[in-house]
Short mmCIF file of C-alpha atoms in Angstrom, two decimals:
data_model
loop_
_atom_site.label_atom_id
_atom_site.label_comp_id
_atom_site.label_asym_id
_atom_site.label_seq_id
_atom_site.Cartn_x
_atom_site.Cartn_y
_atom_site.Cartn_z
CA UNK V 1 90.28 -115.25 -93.05
CA UNK V 2 90.80 -115.64 -89.31
CA UNK V 3 92.64 -113.09 -87.21
CA UNK V 4 95.24 -115.63 -86.12
CA UNK V 5 96.27 -116.31 -89.69
CA UNK V 6 96.72 -112.59 -90.32
CA UNK V 7 99.03 -112.26 -87.30
CA UNK V 8 101.32 -115.04 -88.43
CA UNK V 9 101.29 -114.29 -92.13
CA UNK V 10 104.47 -112.08 -92.21
CA UNK V 11 106.60 -114.91 -90.83
CA UNK V 12 105.09 -117.31 -93.37
CA UNK V 13 106.09 -114.90 -96.14
CA UNK V 14 109.65 -114.40 -94.69
CA UNK V 15 110.66 -117.55 -92.82
CA UNK V 16 114.33 -116.63 -93.17
CA UNK V 17 113.83 -113.67 -90.77
CA UNK V 18 112.63 -116.02 -88.09
CA UNK V 19 115.61 -118.30 -88.63
CA UNK V 20 118.12 -115.48 -88.58
CA UNK V 21 116.69 -113.80 -85.50
CA UNK V 22 116.56 -117.06 -83.62
CA UNK V 23 120.10 -117.97 -84.67
CA UNK V 24 121.41 -114.56 -83.62
CA UNK V 25 119.75 -114.83 -80.23
CA UNK V 26 121.22 -118.27 -79.72
CA UNK V 27 124.67 -117.02 -80.79
CA UNK V 28 124.53 -114.11 -78.35
CA UNK V 29 123.48 -116.41 -75.56
CA UNK V 30 126.22 -118.86 -76.42
CA UNK V 31 128.88 -116.12 -76.49
CA UNK V 32 127.72 -114.75 -73.15
CA UNK V 33 127.76 -118.18 -71.54
CA UNK V 34 131.16 -118.97 -73.05
CA UNK V 35 132.54 -115.69 -71.65
CA UNK V 36 131.83 -116.82 -68.12
CA UNK V 37 133.42 -120.22 -68.68
CA UNK V 38 136.61 -118.42 -69.71
CA UNK V 39 136.81 -116.30 -66.53
CA UNK V 40 139.44 -118.40 -64.73
CA UNK V 41 141.63 -118.62 -67.82
CA UNK V 42 141.38 -114.85 -68.42
CA UNK V 43 142.18 -114.09 -64.77
CA UNK V 44 145.28 -116.30 -64.71
CA UNK V 45 146.66 -115.02 -68.02
CA UNK V 46 145.97 -111.37 -67.20
CA UNK V 47 147.60 -111.66 -63.79
CA UNK V 48 150.66 -113.36 -65.31
CA UNK V 49 150.99 -110.70 -68.02
CA UNK V 50 150.95 -107.89 -65.46
CA UNK V 51 153.53 -109.58 -63.25
CA UNK V 52 155.87 -110.26 -66.17
CA UNK V 53 155.99 -106.52 -66.85
CA UNK V 54 156.33 -105.21 -63.28
CA UNK V 55 159.62 -105.14 -61.35
CA UNK V 56 159.61 -104.99 -57.55
CA UNK V 57 155.84 -105.42 -57.25
CA UNK V 58 153.29 -108.24 -57.58
CA UNK V 59 149.66 -108.11 -58.71
CA UNK V 60 146.84 -110.46 -57.72
CA UNK V 61 143.30 -110.54 -59.15
CA UNK V 62 140.21 -111.92 -57.44
CA UNK V 63 138.16 -112.19 -60.66
CA UNK V 64 138.36 -111.37 -64.36
CA UNK V 65 135.71 -111.37 -67.06
CA UNK V 66 136.08 -110.83 -70.83
CA UNK V 67 132.81 -110.04 -72.58
CA UNK V 68 133.33 -111.53 -76.04
CA UNK V 69 130.47 -109.57 -77.60
CA UNK V 70 131.96 -106.09 -77.18
CA UNK V 71 135.52 -106.88 -76.04
CA UNK V 72 135.07 -105.40 -72.54
CA UNK V 73 137.56 -106.74 -69.97
CA UNK V 74 136.65 -106.30 -66.28
CA UNK V 75 139.19 -107.00 -63.53
CA UNK V 76 137.90 -107.10 -59.93
CA UNK V 77 139.68 -107.33 -56.60
CA UNK V 78 142.98 -105.92 -57.91
CA UNK V 79 145.75 -105.89 -55.26
CA UNK V 80 149.35 -104.66 -55.63
CA UNK V 81 152.07 -105.44 -53.08
CA UNK V 82 155.65 -104.23 -52.88
CA UNK V 83 158.03 -107.18 -52.67
CA UNK V 84 160.39 -105.35 -50.30
CA UNK V 85 157.55 -104.56 -47.86
CA UNK V 86 154.52 -106.72 -48.79
CA UNK V 87 152.37 -105.74 -45.81
CA UNK V 88 150.22 -103.80 -46.14
CA UNK V 89 149.49 -103.79 -49.91
CA UNK V 90 150.41 -100.50 -51.55
CA UNK V 91 147.24 -100.40 -53.66
CA UNK V 92 143.98 -102.13 -54.39
CA UNK V 93 140.92 -101.40 -56.52
CA UNK V 94 137.36 -102.71 -56.77
CA UNK V 95 137.21 -102.54 -60.56
CA UNK V 96 139.58 -101.96 -63.49
CA UNK V 97 137.60 -102.05 -66.74
CA UNK V 98 138.86 -101.92 -70.35
CA UNK V 99 136.57 -101.42 -73.30
CA UNK V 100 136.60 -100.10 -76.83
CA UNK V 101 136.14 -96.33 -77.10
CA UNK V 102 133.08 -96.39 -79.34
CA UNK V 103 133.22 -92.66 -80.05
CA UNK V 104 136.62 -93.08 -81.68
CA UNK V 105 135.57 -96.31 -83.39
CA UNK V 106 133.03 -94.31 -85.41
CA UNK V 107 135.99 -92.23 -86.59
CA UNK V 108 137.80 -95.46 -87.61
CA UNK V 109 140.22 -95.31 -84.67
CA UNK V 110 140.46 -98.43 -82.50
CA UNK V 111 141.50 -97.31 -79.01
CA UNK V 112 140.58 -98.20 -75.43
CA UNK V 113 138.65 -96.52 -72.63
CA UNK V 114 139.75 -97.43 -69.07
CA UNK V 115 137.76 -97.02 -65.85
CA UNK V 116 139.45 -97.42 -62.44
CA UNK V 117 136.77 -97.52 -59.74
CA UNK V 118 137.46 -96.93 -56.03
CA UNK V 119 141.23 -97.37 -56.10
CA UNK V 120 143.01 -97.11 -52.75
CA UNK V 121 146.68 -96.18 -52.60
CA UNK V 122 148.21 -96.57 -49.13
CA UNK V 123 151.97 -96.16 -48.66
CA UNK V 124 154.00 -96.02 -45.46
CA UNK V 125 157.43 -94.54 -44.86
CA UNK V 126 159.29 -97.86 -45.30
CA UNK V 127 157.62 -98.54 -48.64
CA UNK V 128 158.35 -95.04 -49.90
CA UNK V 129 162.00 -95.34 -48.85
CA UNK V 130 162.28 -98.68 -50.66
CA UNK V 131 160.83 -97.09 -53.81
CA UNK V 132 163.08 -94.02 -53.58
CA UNK V 133 166.31 -95.93 -52.94
CA UNK V 134 165.52 -98.98 -55.09
CA UNK V 135 167.98 -100.16 -57.72
CA UNK V 136 165.34 -100.10 -60.47
CA UNK V 137 164.42 -96.57 -61.67
CA UNK V 138 160.72 -95.75 -61.67
CA UNK V 139 160.56 -95.48 -65.45
CA UNK V 140 161.94 -99.04 -65.73
CA UNK V 141 159.51 -100.64 -63.27
CA UNK V 142 157.01 -101.26 -66.04
CA UNK V 143 154.00 -99.30 -64.80
CA UNK V 144 153.43 -97.65 -68.18
CA UNK V 145 153.45 -101.02 -69.95
CA UNK V 146 151.16 -102.94 -67.59
CA UNK V 147 147.87 -101.73 -69.04
CA UNK V 148 148.96 -102.30 -72.62
CA UNK V 149 150.05 -105.85 -71.73
CA UNK V 150 146.58 -106.53 -70.33
CA UNK V 151 144.55 -105.03 -73.18
CA UNK V 152 145.79 -105.01 -76.79
CA UNK V 153 144.34 -101.59 -77.69
CA UNK V 154 146.08 -98.27 -77.06
CA UNK V 155 144.60 -96.29 -74.15
CA UNK V 156 142.93 -93.05 -75.18
CA UNK V 157 140.63 -92.24 -72.24
CA UNK V 158 141.31 -92.84 -68.54
CA UNK V 159 138.89 -92.27 -65.66
CA UNK V 160 139.29 -92.65 -61.89
CA UNK V 161 136.14 -92.68 -59.75
CA UNK V 162 136.18 -92.18 -55.97
CA UNK V 163 139.89 -92.76 -55.40
CA UNK V 164 141.60 -92.66 -52.02
CA UNK V 165 145.31 -92.01 -51.29
CA UNK V 166 147.02 -92.28 -47.88
CA UNK V 167 150.63 -91.77 -46.82
CA UNK V 168 151.60 -92.87 -43.29
CA UNK V 169 154.75 -91.26 -41.92
CA UNK V 170 154.69 -93.22 -38.65
CA UNK V 171 152.04 -94.85 -36.45
CA UNK V 172 152.01 -91.92 -34.02
CA UNK V 173 151.31 -89.28 -36.69
CA UNK V 174 148.07 -88.66 -38.56
CA UNK V 175 148.27 -89.82 -42.20
CA UNK V 176 148.30 -87.56 -45.25
CA UNK V 177 144.95 -88.35 -46.81
CA UNK V 178 143.54 -87.44 -50.23
CA UNK V 179 139.95 -88.67 -50.57
CA UNK V 180 137.14 -88.70 -53.13
CA UNK V 181 139.62 -88.41 -55.99
CA UNK V 182 137.80 -88.15 -59.32
CA UNK V 183 139.95 -87.82 -62.43
CA UNK V 184 139.36 -88.01 -66.15
CA UNK V 185 141.58 -87.49 -69.18
CA UNK V 186 140.94 -88.16 -72.86
CA UNK V 187 142.76 -87.91 -76.19
CA UNK V 188 145.72 -89.56 -74.48
CA UNK V 189 146.93 -90.92 -77.82
CA UNK V 190 146.90 -87.39 -79.31
CA UNK V 191 144.62 -88.50 -82.14
CA UNK V 192 142.36 -85.44 -82.18
CA UNK V 193 144.85 -82.57 -81.99
CA UNK V 194 148.35 -83.97 -82.65
CA UNK V 195 149.92 -80.53 -83.18
CA UNK V 196 149.04 -79.18 -79.72
CA UNK V 197 151.76 -79.03 -77.08
CA UNK V 198 149.37 -80.49 -74.50
CA UNK V 199 146.59 -82.17 -76.50
CA UNK V 200 145.00 -84.27 -73.74
CA UNK V 201 142.31 -82.66 -71.61
CA UNK V 202 142.30 -83.53 -67.90
CA UNK V 203 140.13 -82.67 -64.90
CA UNK V 204 140.23 -83.69 -61.25
CA UNK V 205 138.50 -82.97 -57.94
CA UNK V 206 139.57 -84.22 -54.51
CA UNK V 207 139.31 -83.74 -50.75
CA UNK V 208 142.65 -82.67 -49.23
CA UNK V 209 143.50 -83.81 -45.70
CA UNK V 210 139.86 -84.21 -44.62
CA UNK V 211 138.79 -80.54 -44.66
CA UNK V 212 140.36 -79.09 -47.81
CA UNK V 213 138.95 -79.11 -51.32
CA UNK V 214 140.94 -78.97 -54.56
CA UNK V 215 140.17 -78.79 -58.27
CA UNK V 216 142.52 -79.26 -61.23
CA UNK V 217 141.69 -78.37 -64.83
CA UNK V 218 144.12 -78.35 -67.73
CA UNK V 219 145.89 -80.26 -70.46
CA UNK V 220 148.72 -82.77 -70.72
CA UNK V 221 150.93 -84.64 -73.16
CA UNK V 222 151.14 -88.20 -71.84
CA UNK V 223 153.39 -89.30 -74.71
CA UNK V 224 156.12 -86.73 -74.06
CA UNK V 225 159.58 -88.17 -73.37
CA UNK V 226 161.28 -88.88 -71.02
CA UNK V 227 158.18 -88.20 -68.88
CA UNK V 228 154.69 -86.72 -69.46
CA UNK V 229 154.18 -82.96 -69.29
CA UNK V 230 151.19 -80.76 -68.60
CA UNK V 231 149.77 -77.35 -67.75
CA UNK V 232 146.89 -77.06 -65.27
CA UNK V 233 144.95 -74.50 -63.30
CA UNK V 234 144.51 -75.36 -59.62
CA UNK V 235 142.43 -74.14 -56.71
CA UNK V 236 142.81 -75.24 -53.07
CA UNK V 237 140.53 -74.22 -50.23
CA UNK V 238 140.92 -74.73 -46.48
CA UNK V 239 143.65 -77.39 -46.60
CA UNK V 240 145.06 -77.99 -43.07
CA UNK V 241 148.82 -77.41 -42.78
CA UNK V 242 149.03 -79.51 -39.63
CA UNK V 243 148.96 -82.59 -41.85
CA UNK V 244 152.58 -81.78 -42.78
CA UNK V 245 153.76 -81.43 -39.16
CA UNK V 246 155.40 -84.88 -38.91
CA UNK V 247 157.31 -84.37 -42.18
CA UNK V 248 158.72 -80.92 -41.36
CA UNK V 249 159.56 -81.87 -37.77
CA UNK V 250 162.69 -83.49 -39.19
CA UNK V 251 163.80 -79.99 -40.21
CA UNK V 252 163.59 -78.75 -36.58
CA UNK V 253 160.32 -76.99 -37.30
CA UNK V 254 157.17 -77.53 -35.27
CA UNK V 255 153.91 -76.51 -36.88
CA UNK V 256 150.53 -76.17 -35.22
CA UNK V 257 147.22 -75.32 -36.90
CA UNK V 258 146.87 -73.25 -40.03
CA UNK V 259 144.84 -73.63 -43.22
CA UNK V 260 145.92 -72.93 -46.80
CA UNK V 261 143.86 -71.57 -49.67
CA UNK V 262 145.48 -70.91 -53.04
CA UNK V 263 144.94 -70.70 -56.78
CA UNK V 264 147.18 -70.46 -59.82
CA UNK V 265 148.71 -72.35 -62.71
CA UNK V 266 151.44 -75.00 -62.88
CA UNK V 267 153.29 -76.19 -65.96
CA UNK V 268 155.70 -79.10 -65.67
CA UNK V 269 157.40 -80.90 -68.55
CA UNK V 270 160.88 -81.98 -69.69
CA UNK V 271 161.27 -78.55 -71.27
CA UNK V 272 160.10 -76.15 -68.54
CA UNK V 273 158.86 -75.76 -64.97
CA UNK V 274 156.47 -72.88 -64.29
CA UNK V 275 154.57 -72.14 -61.09
CA UNK V 276 152.37 -69.04 -61.15
CA UNK V 277 150.51 -68.54 -57.88
CA UNK V 278 147.82 -65.89 -58.15
CA UNK V 279 147.16 -65.87 -54.43
CA UNK V 280 148.09 -68.00 -51.42
CA UNK V 281 146.57 -67.39 -47.99
CA UNK V 282 147.51 -69.08 -44.71
CA UNK V 283 145.37 -68.50 -41.62
CA UNK V 284 146.15 -69.24 -37.99
CA UNK V 285 149.45 -71.13 -38.18
CA UNK V 286 152.03 -71.37 -35.39
CA UNK V 287 155.59 -72.00 -36.59
CA UNK V 288 158.49 -72.63 -34.19
CA UNK V 289 162.08 -73.28 -35.26
CA UNK V 290 163.93 -75.21 -32.55
CA UNK V 291 167.73 -74.97 -32.52
CA UNK V 292 169.17 -78.03 -30.74
CA UNK V 293 172.64 -79.14 -29.70
CA UNK V 294 172.13 -82.63 -31.12
CA UNK V 295 171.13 -81.29 -34.56
CA UNK V 296 173.51 -78.33 -34.98
CA UNK V 297 175.59 -79.99 -37.70
CA UNK V 298 172.50 -81.23 -39.54
CA UNK V 299 170.95 -77.74 -39.34
CA UNK V 300 174.09 -76.14 -40.78
CA UNK V 301 174.23 -78.70 -43.58
CA UNK V 302 170.52 -78.25 -44.34
CA UNK V 303 170.83 -74.46 -44.51
CA UNK V 304 173.74 -74.74 -46.95
CA UNK V 305 171.83 -77.20 -49.14
CA UNK V 306 168.77 -74.95 -49.23
CA UNK V 307 170.94 -71.94 -50.04
CA UNK V 308 172.62 -73.79 -52.92
CA UNK V 309 169.26 -74.90 -54.32
CA UNK V 310 167.82 -71.38 -54.16
CA UNK V 311 170.93 -70.01 -55.85
CA UNK V 312 170.66 -72.72 -58.51
CA UNK V 313 167.03 -71.88 -59.31
CA UNK V 314 167.49 -68.08 -59.29
CA UNK V 315 167.11 -66.78 -62.86
CA UNK V 316 167.24 -70.30 -64.29
CA UNK V 317 165.76 -70.03 -67.82
CA UNK V 318 163.69 -73.23 -67.59
CA UNK V 319 162.32 -72.55 -64.11
CA UNK V 320 159.87 -69.73 -63.43
CA UNK V 321 158.33 -69.29 -59.98
CA UNK V 322 156.03 -66.32 -59.43
CA UNK V 323 153.87 -65.67 -56.38
CA UNK V 324 151.75 -62.59 -56.93
CA UNK V 325 150.17 -62.48 -53.46
CA UNK V 326 151.13 -64.39 -50.30
CA UNK V 327 149.33 -63.58 -47.05
CA UNK V 328 149.86 -65.16 -43.63
CA UNK V 329 147.21 -63.97 -41.18
CA UNK V 330 146.63 -64.26 -37.43
CA UNK V 331 149.73 -66.42 -36.97
CA UNK V 332 152.87 -66.64 -34.85
CA UNK V 333 156.57 -67.24 -35.60
CA UNK V 334 159.02 -68.36 -32.94
CA UNK V 335 162.70 -69.22 -32.52
CA UNK V 336 163.68 -71.51 -29.64
CA UNK V 337 167.37 -71.97 -28.77
CA UNK V 338 167.99 -75.14 -26.76
CA UNK V 339 171.77 -74.88 -27.12
CA UNK V 340 171.97 -72.15 -24.45
CA UNK V 341 171.60 -72.34 -20.69
CA UNK V 342 168.91 -71.50 -19.96
CA UNK V 343 166.91 -72.17 -23.12
CA UNK V 344 165.20 -69.10 -24.51
CA UNK V 345 162.37 -68.45 -26.94
CA UNK V 346 161.69 -65.39 -29.07
CA UNK V 347 158.21 -65.13 -30.58
CA UNK V 348 156.21 -62.78 -32.79
CA UNK V 349 152.49 -63.17 -32.03
CA UNK V 350 149.43 -61.78 -33.81
CA UNK V 351 151.54 -61.78 -36.95
CA UNK V 352 150.28 -60.71 -40.35
CA UNK V 353 152.65 -61.15 -43.30
CA UNK V 354 152.04 -59.83 -46.81
CA UNK V 355 154.43 -60.64 -49.68
CA UNK V 356 153.88 -59.34 -53.20
CA UNK V 357 155.56 -60.14 -56.54
CA UNK V 358 157.83 -62.89 -55.25
CA UNK V 359 159.82 -64.40 -58.12
CA UNK V 360 163.01 -66.29 -58.88
CA UNK V 361 163.76 -64.01 -61.87
CA UNK V 362 165.34 -60.58 -61.57
CA UNK V 363 163.40 -59.28 -64.59
CA UNK V 364 160.15 -59.60 -62.61
CA UNK V 365 161.32 -56.79 -60.33
CA UNK V 366 161.60 -56.68 -56.54
CA UNK V 367 159.31 -58.49 -54.15
CA UNK V 368 157.76 -56.46 -51.34
CA UNK V 369 157.28 -57.61 -47.75
CA UNK V 370 155.25 -56.20 -44.87
CA UNK V 371 155.22 -57.98 -41.51
CA UNK V 372 153.37 -56.73 -38.44
CA UNK V 373 152.79 -58.26 -35.01
CA UNK V 374 153.70 -58.21 -31.33
CA UNK V 375 157.20 -59.22 -30.27
CA UNK V 376 157.12 -61.20 -27.00
CA UNK V 377 153.43 -60.31 -26.73
CA UNK V 378 154.24 -56.66 -25.94
CA UNK V 379 156.43 -55.02 -28.58
CA UNK V 380 154.58 -53.48 -31.53
CA UNK V 381 156.54 -54.72 -34.56
CA UNK V 382 156.69 -53.60 -38.18
CA UNK V 383 159.05 -54.99 -40.83
CA UNK V 384 159.20 -53.60 -44.37
CA UNK V 385 161.45 -55.04 -47.05
CA UNK V 386 162.25 -55.31 -50.76
CA UNK V 387 163.89 -58.41 -52.28
CA UNK V 388 165.41 -59.04 -55.69
CA UNK V 389 166.54 -62.38 -57.14
CA UNK V 390 169.97 -61.65 -58.59
CA UNK V 391 172.24 -64.31 -60.12
CA UNK V 392 175.21 -63.30 -57.96
CA UNK V 393 173.31 -63.64 -54.69
CA UNK V 394 170.55 -62.11 -52.56
CA UNK V 395 169.78 -58.41 -52.78
CA UNK V 396 167.45 -56.83 -50.26
CA UNK V 397 166.72 -53.87 -48.05
CA UNK V 398 164.82 -54.38 -44.83
CA UNK V 399 163.68 -51.96 -42.12
CA UNK V 400 162.59 -53.09 -38.66
CA UNK V 401 160.88 -51.27 -35.79
CA UNK V 402 160.07 -53.03 -32.50
CA UNK V 403 158.59 -50.68 -29.88
CA UNK V 404 157.93 -51.23 -26.18
CA UNK V 405 158.88 -54.86 -25.59
CA UNK V 406 158.83 -55.95 -21.95
CA UNK V 407 162.42 -56.81 -20.96
CA UNK V 408 161.14 -59.26 -18.35
CA UNK V 409 159.75 -61.43 -21.16
CA UNK V 410 163.33 -61.77 -22.44
CA UNK V 411 164.98 -62.73 -19.15
CA UNK V 412 166.00 -66.18 -20.36
CA UNK V 413 167.89 -64.63 -23.27
CA UNK V 414 169.55 -62.13 -20.90
CA UNK V 415 170.57 -64.96 -18.60
CA UNK V 416 171.88 -67.06 -21.50
CA UNK V 417 174.15 -64.35 -22.92
CA UNK V 418 174.63 -61.78 -20.17
CA UNK V 419 174.21 -63.94 -17.07
CA UNK V 420 171.77 -61.44 -15.56
CA UNK V 421 168.07 -60.65 -15.66
CA UNK V 422 165.83 -57.64 -15.06
CA UNK V 423 162.89 -56.81 -12.81
CA UNK V 424 161.44 -54.16 -15.13
CA UNK V 425 162.11 -52.22 -18.32
CA UNK V 426 161.13 -51.81 -21.95
CA UNK V 427 163.11 -52.44 -25.11
CA UNK V 428 162.65 -50.81 -28.51
CA UNK V 429 164.78 -51.76 -31.52
CA UNK V 430 165.22 -49.93 -34.82
CA UNK V 431 167.22 -51.45 -37.65
CA UNK V 432 167.90 -51.19 -41.33
CA UNK V 433 169.94 -53.70 -43.33
CA UNK V 434 170.91 -53.69 -47.00
CA UNK V 435 172.63 -56.49 -48.91
CA UNK V 436 173.90 -55.72 -52.40
CA UNK V 437 176.63 -57.50 -54.36
CA UNK V 438 177.45 -59.58 -51.26
CA UNK V 439 178.08 -56.38 -49.24
CA UNK V 440 176.19 -55.84 -45.96
CA UNK V 441 175.52 -52.34 -44.64
CA UNK V 442 173.15 -51.09 -41.98
CA UNK V 443 172.65 -50.70 -38.26
CA UNK V 444 170.79 -52.09 -35.24
CA UNK V 445 169.84 -49.52 -32.61
CA UNK V 446 168.15 -50.56 -29.35
CA UNK V 447 166.51 -48.14 -26.90
CA UNK V 448 166.05 -49.10 -23.24
CA UNK V 449 163.65 -47.43 -20.82
CA UNK V 450 162.84 -47.80 -17.12
CA UNK V 451 165.42 -50.53 -16.54
CA UNK V 452 165.39 -52.14 -13.12
CA UNK V 453 168.04 -54.85 -12.93
CA UNK V 454 168.27 -55.47 -9.19
CA UNK V 455 165.12 -56.14 -7.21
CA UNK V 456 165.44 -57.25 -3.59
CA UNK V 457 162.21 -59.24 -3.56
CA UNK V 458 163.07 -60.99 -6.82
CA UNK V 459 166.73 -61.61 -5.97
CA UNK V 460 166.71 -62.15 -2.21
CA UNK V 461 167.22 -65.90 -2.63
CA UNK V 462 170.16 -65.56 -5.04
CA UNK V 463 173.82 -65.50 -4.05
CA UNK V 464 175.66 -62.39 -2.93
CA UNK V 465 177.93 -62.39 -6.01
CA UNK V 466 174.93 -62.55 -8.35
CA UNK V 467 173.27 -59.63 -6.52
CA UNK V 468 176.46 -57.59 -6.73
CA UNK V 469 176.75 -58.25 -10.45
CA UNK V 470 173.20 -57.09 -11.10
CA UNK V 471 173.78 -53.96 -9.02
CA UNK V 472 176.87 -53.20 -11.14
CA UNK V 473 174.91 -53.78 -14.34
CA UNK V 474 172.18 -51.47 -13.12
CA UNK V 475 174.75 -48.80 -12.38
CA UNK V 476 176.29 -49.15 -15.85
CA UNK V 477 172.86 -48.77 -17.41
CA UNK V 478 172.31 -45.63 -15.37
CA UNK V 479 175.57 -44.11 -16.66
CA UNK V 480 174.50 -44.75 -20.28
CA UNK V 481 171.13 -43.00 -19.94
CA UNK V 482 170.56 -40.06 -22.28
CA UNK V 483 169.60 -36.95 -20.37
CA UNK V 484 167.04 -35.99 -23.02
CA UNK V 485 165.25 -39.34 -23.32
CA UNK V 486 166.17 -41.09 -20.07
CA UNK V 487 166.82 -44.18 -22.23
CA UNK V 488 169.89 -46.28 -22.76
CA UNK V 489 170.87 -46.09 -26.45
CA UNK V 490 173.65 -47.82 -28.32
CA UNK V 491 174.11 -48.72 -31.95
CA UNK V 492 175.72 -51.65 -33.76
CA UNK V 493 176.85 -50.78 -37.27
CA UNK V 494 176.85 -53.52 -39.86
CA UNK V 495 179.46 -53.65 -42.57
CA UNK V 496 180.97 -56.71 -44.17
CA UNK V 497 180.52 -59.46 -46.71
CA UNK V 498 178.38 -62.56 -46.90
CA UNK V 499 180.08 -65.95 -46.82
CA UNK V 500 179.24 -66.79 -50.44
CA UNK V 501 176.71 -66.56 -53.24
CA UNK V 502 174.94 -69.76 -52.10
CA UNK V 503 173.62 -68.01 -48.99
CA UNK V 504 169.87 -67.58 -49.36
CA UNK V 505 168.18 -64.22 -48.84
CA UNK V 506 166.25 -65.42 -45.79
CA UNK V 507 169.31 -67.07 -44.28
CA UNK V 508 171.27 -63.83 -44.68
CA UNK V 509 168.55 -61.81 -42.97
CA UNK V 510 168.24 -64.19 -40.04
CA UNK V 511 171.98 -64.59 -39.43
CA UNK V 512 172.83 -60.89 -39.65
CA UNK V 513 169.95 -59.67 -37.51
CA UNK V 514 170.21 -62.43 -34.92
CA UNK V 515 173.87 -61.75 -34.22
CA UNK V 516 173.54 -57.97 -34.34
CA UNK V 517 170.41 -58.02 -32.21
CA UNK V 518 172.07 -60.05 -29.45
CA UNK V 519 175.14 -57.79 -29.48
CA UNK V 520 173.07 -54.63 -29.44
CA UNK V 521 170.71 -55.46 -26.58
CA UNK V 522 173.63 -56.15 -24.22
CA UNK V 523 175.56 -52.88 -24.66
CA UNK V 524 178.94 -52.87 -23.01
CA UNK V 525 178.49 -56.19 -21.23
CA UNK V 526 180.55 -59.31 -21.54
CA UNK V 527 178.75 -62.02 -23.52
CA UNK V 528 179.60 -65.00 -25.65
CA UNK V 529 178.80 -63.78 -29.14
CA UNK V 530 181.65 -61.33 -29.74
CA UNK V 531 182.83 -61.38 -33.34
CA UNK V 532 179.89 -63.40 -34.67
CA UNK V 533 178.57 -60.71 -36.98
CA UNK V 534 180.41 -60.40 -40.29
CA UNK V 535 183.90 -58.97 -39.96
CA UNK V 536 184.42 -55.48 -41.41
CA UNK V 537 185.71 -55.46 -44.96
CA UNK V 538 189.29 -54.40 -45.40
#
């Protein structure tokens, strides 16, 4: 028997195998070829289905392909525009792919696996405003239904690869940019652990504002009503705070530099809001609050709104905010008053702030604060305080010591309130303030040393009346000198009530100390802030 006959003998014995294998190959080829002929029809119908569901937005697709063999649907060149502001598009993606989740199919569950590759979300201020103030609520815009309209199977696994998100406040400001976003979540349909509160596992990594890195790891319940809930651990490293400068400028705050690193846990759902920050560290930030004539009413309104919101969240059962450690290092804090003539600026440089056990619930106990730095670049400063979140309003005790500040560095403030300045001198301030049950008690005590108000070389070009006034002020300061210390000493006692329970703790501190400080450093002189500290209780 020849070797060629031996090689072909199995097919002679089983000719049906040859027929079946050939037929199957032809069928596969035919299905594959047919799939490509259907591409235009699939693209048009898929695009129409998405647009029927969406409200206020429009989707276009460059290509679509349905693989009939395994049911995989691939959409390419996906673009989404907002009808109110169609340019630029709010989002686009290279690939959106739907396919059967074969792992669940083996368990007799027919669900889908979705891959979103290289999506780019880019929103400007006008588009965000249109979304925020639109007549159609977000939950009614149809985003949740779009994917199910496109693919008949329920989504159980969702993956984003190399996403990019940009928000543009205005053309002159750098955008807020989240890059290299990688996200995955499975068990979205709760088919593996239906009794868990958050049955769906999720993970994400991303680059925050070019230099920062963030990771998210936790669980969610995407089927929870009226919106999904979840609990995740987070970690952020080296995120630049300057990215927020354009947004907070509207609140009269300028921000320069600074990087944030933090870690903790966040839980957000219809039932509860929890934020537990293990540690948050800010390095090298410069913060300046600018008080302006044109924005005085807006500032007052904003402070009241913030105070009301803080009061609302204090001890709220469904809201828990706990910051175990907050550190601000190598930073500066400034207050600039442009409503006075001349403008003046008070600044604390080389500042290091440590806050411990900060919470919105009284049962967590008091928070502790330690602030150190140099006031006006010369005065060694130390602030120690305890704060407690009480339902009836802020409760705190704060002690302040500022030693050896150069009075010359404060000449603009002296000119603004006292209409005089100094050639030399040092200022030290000691204060303690307590707020409890809306009652304010405490004192502000300044100490002046080596005051020289009139200086011929400095004042020779000023008017005679101005020189006479400064000579009189210098004489008054001389009369107030203590024989033992050779320092001017006066004391402003604080006693009164806060305006109302909606006043925030920080607002109370700033208002009381600012008014008392200005009154105390101008002892016995006529100035324009008389009566601005709280009136004594009757």
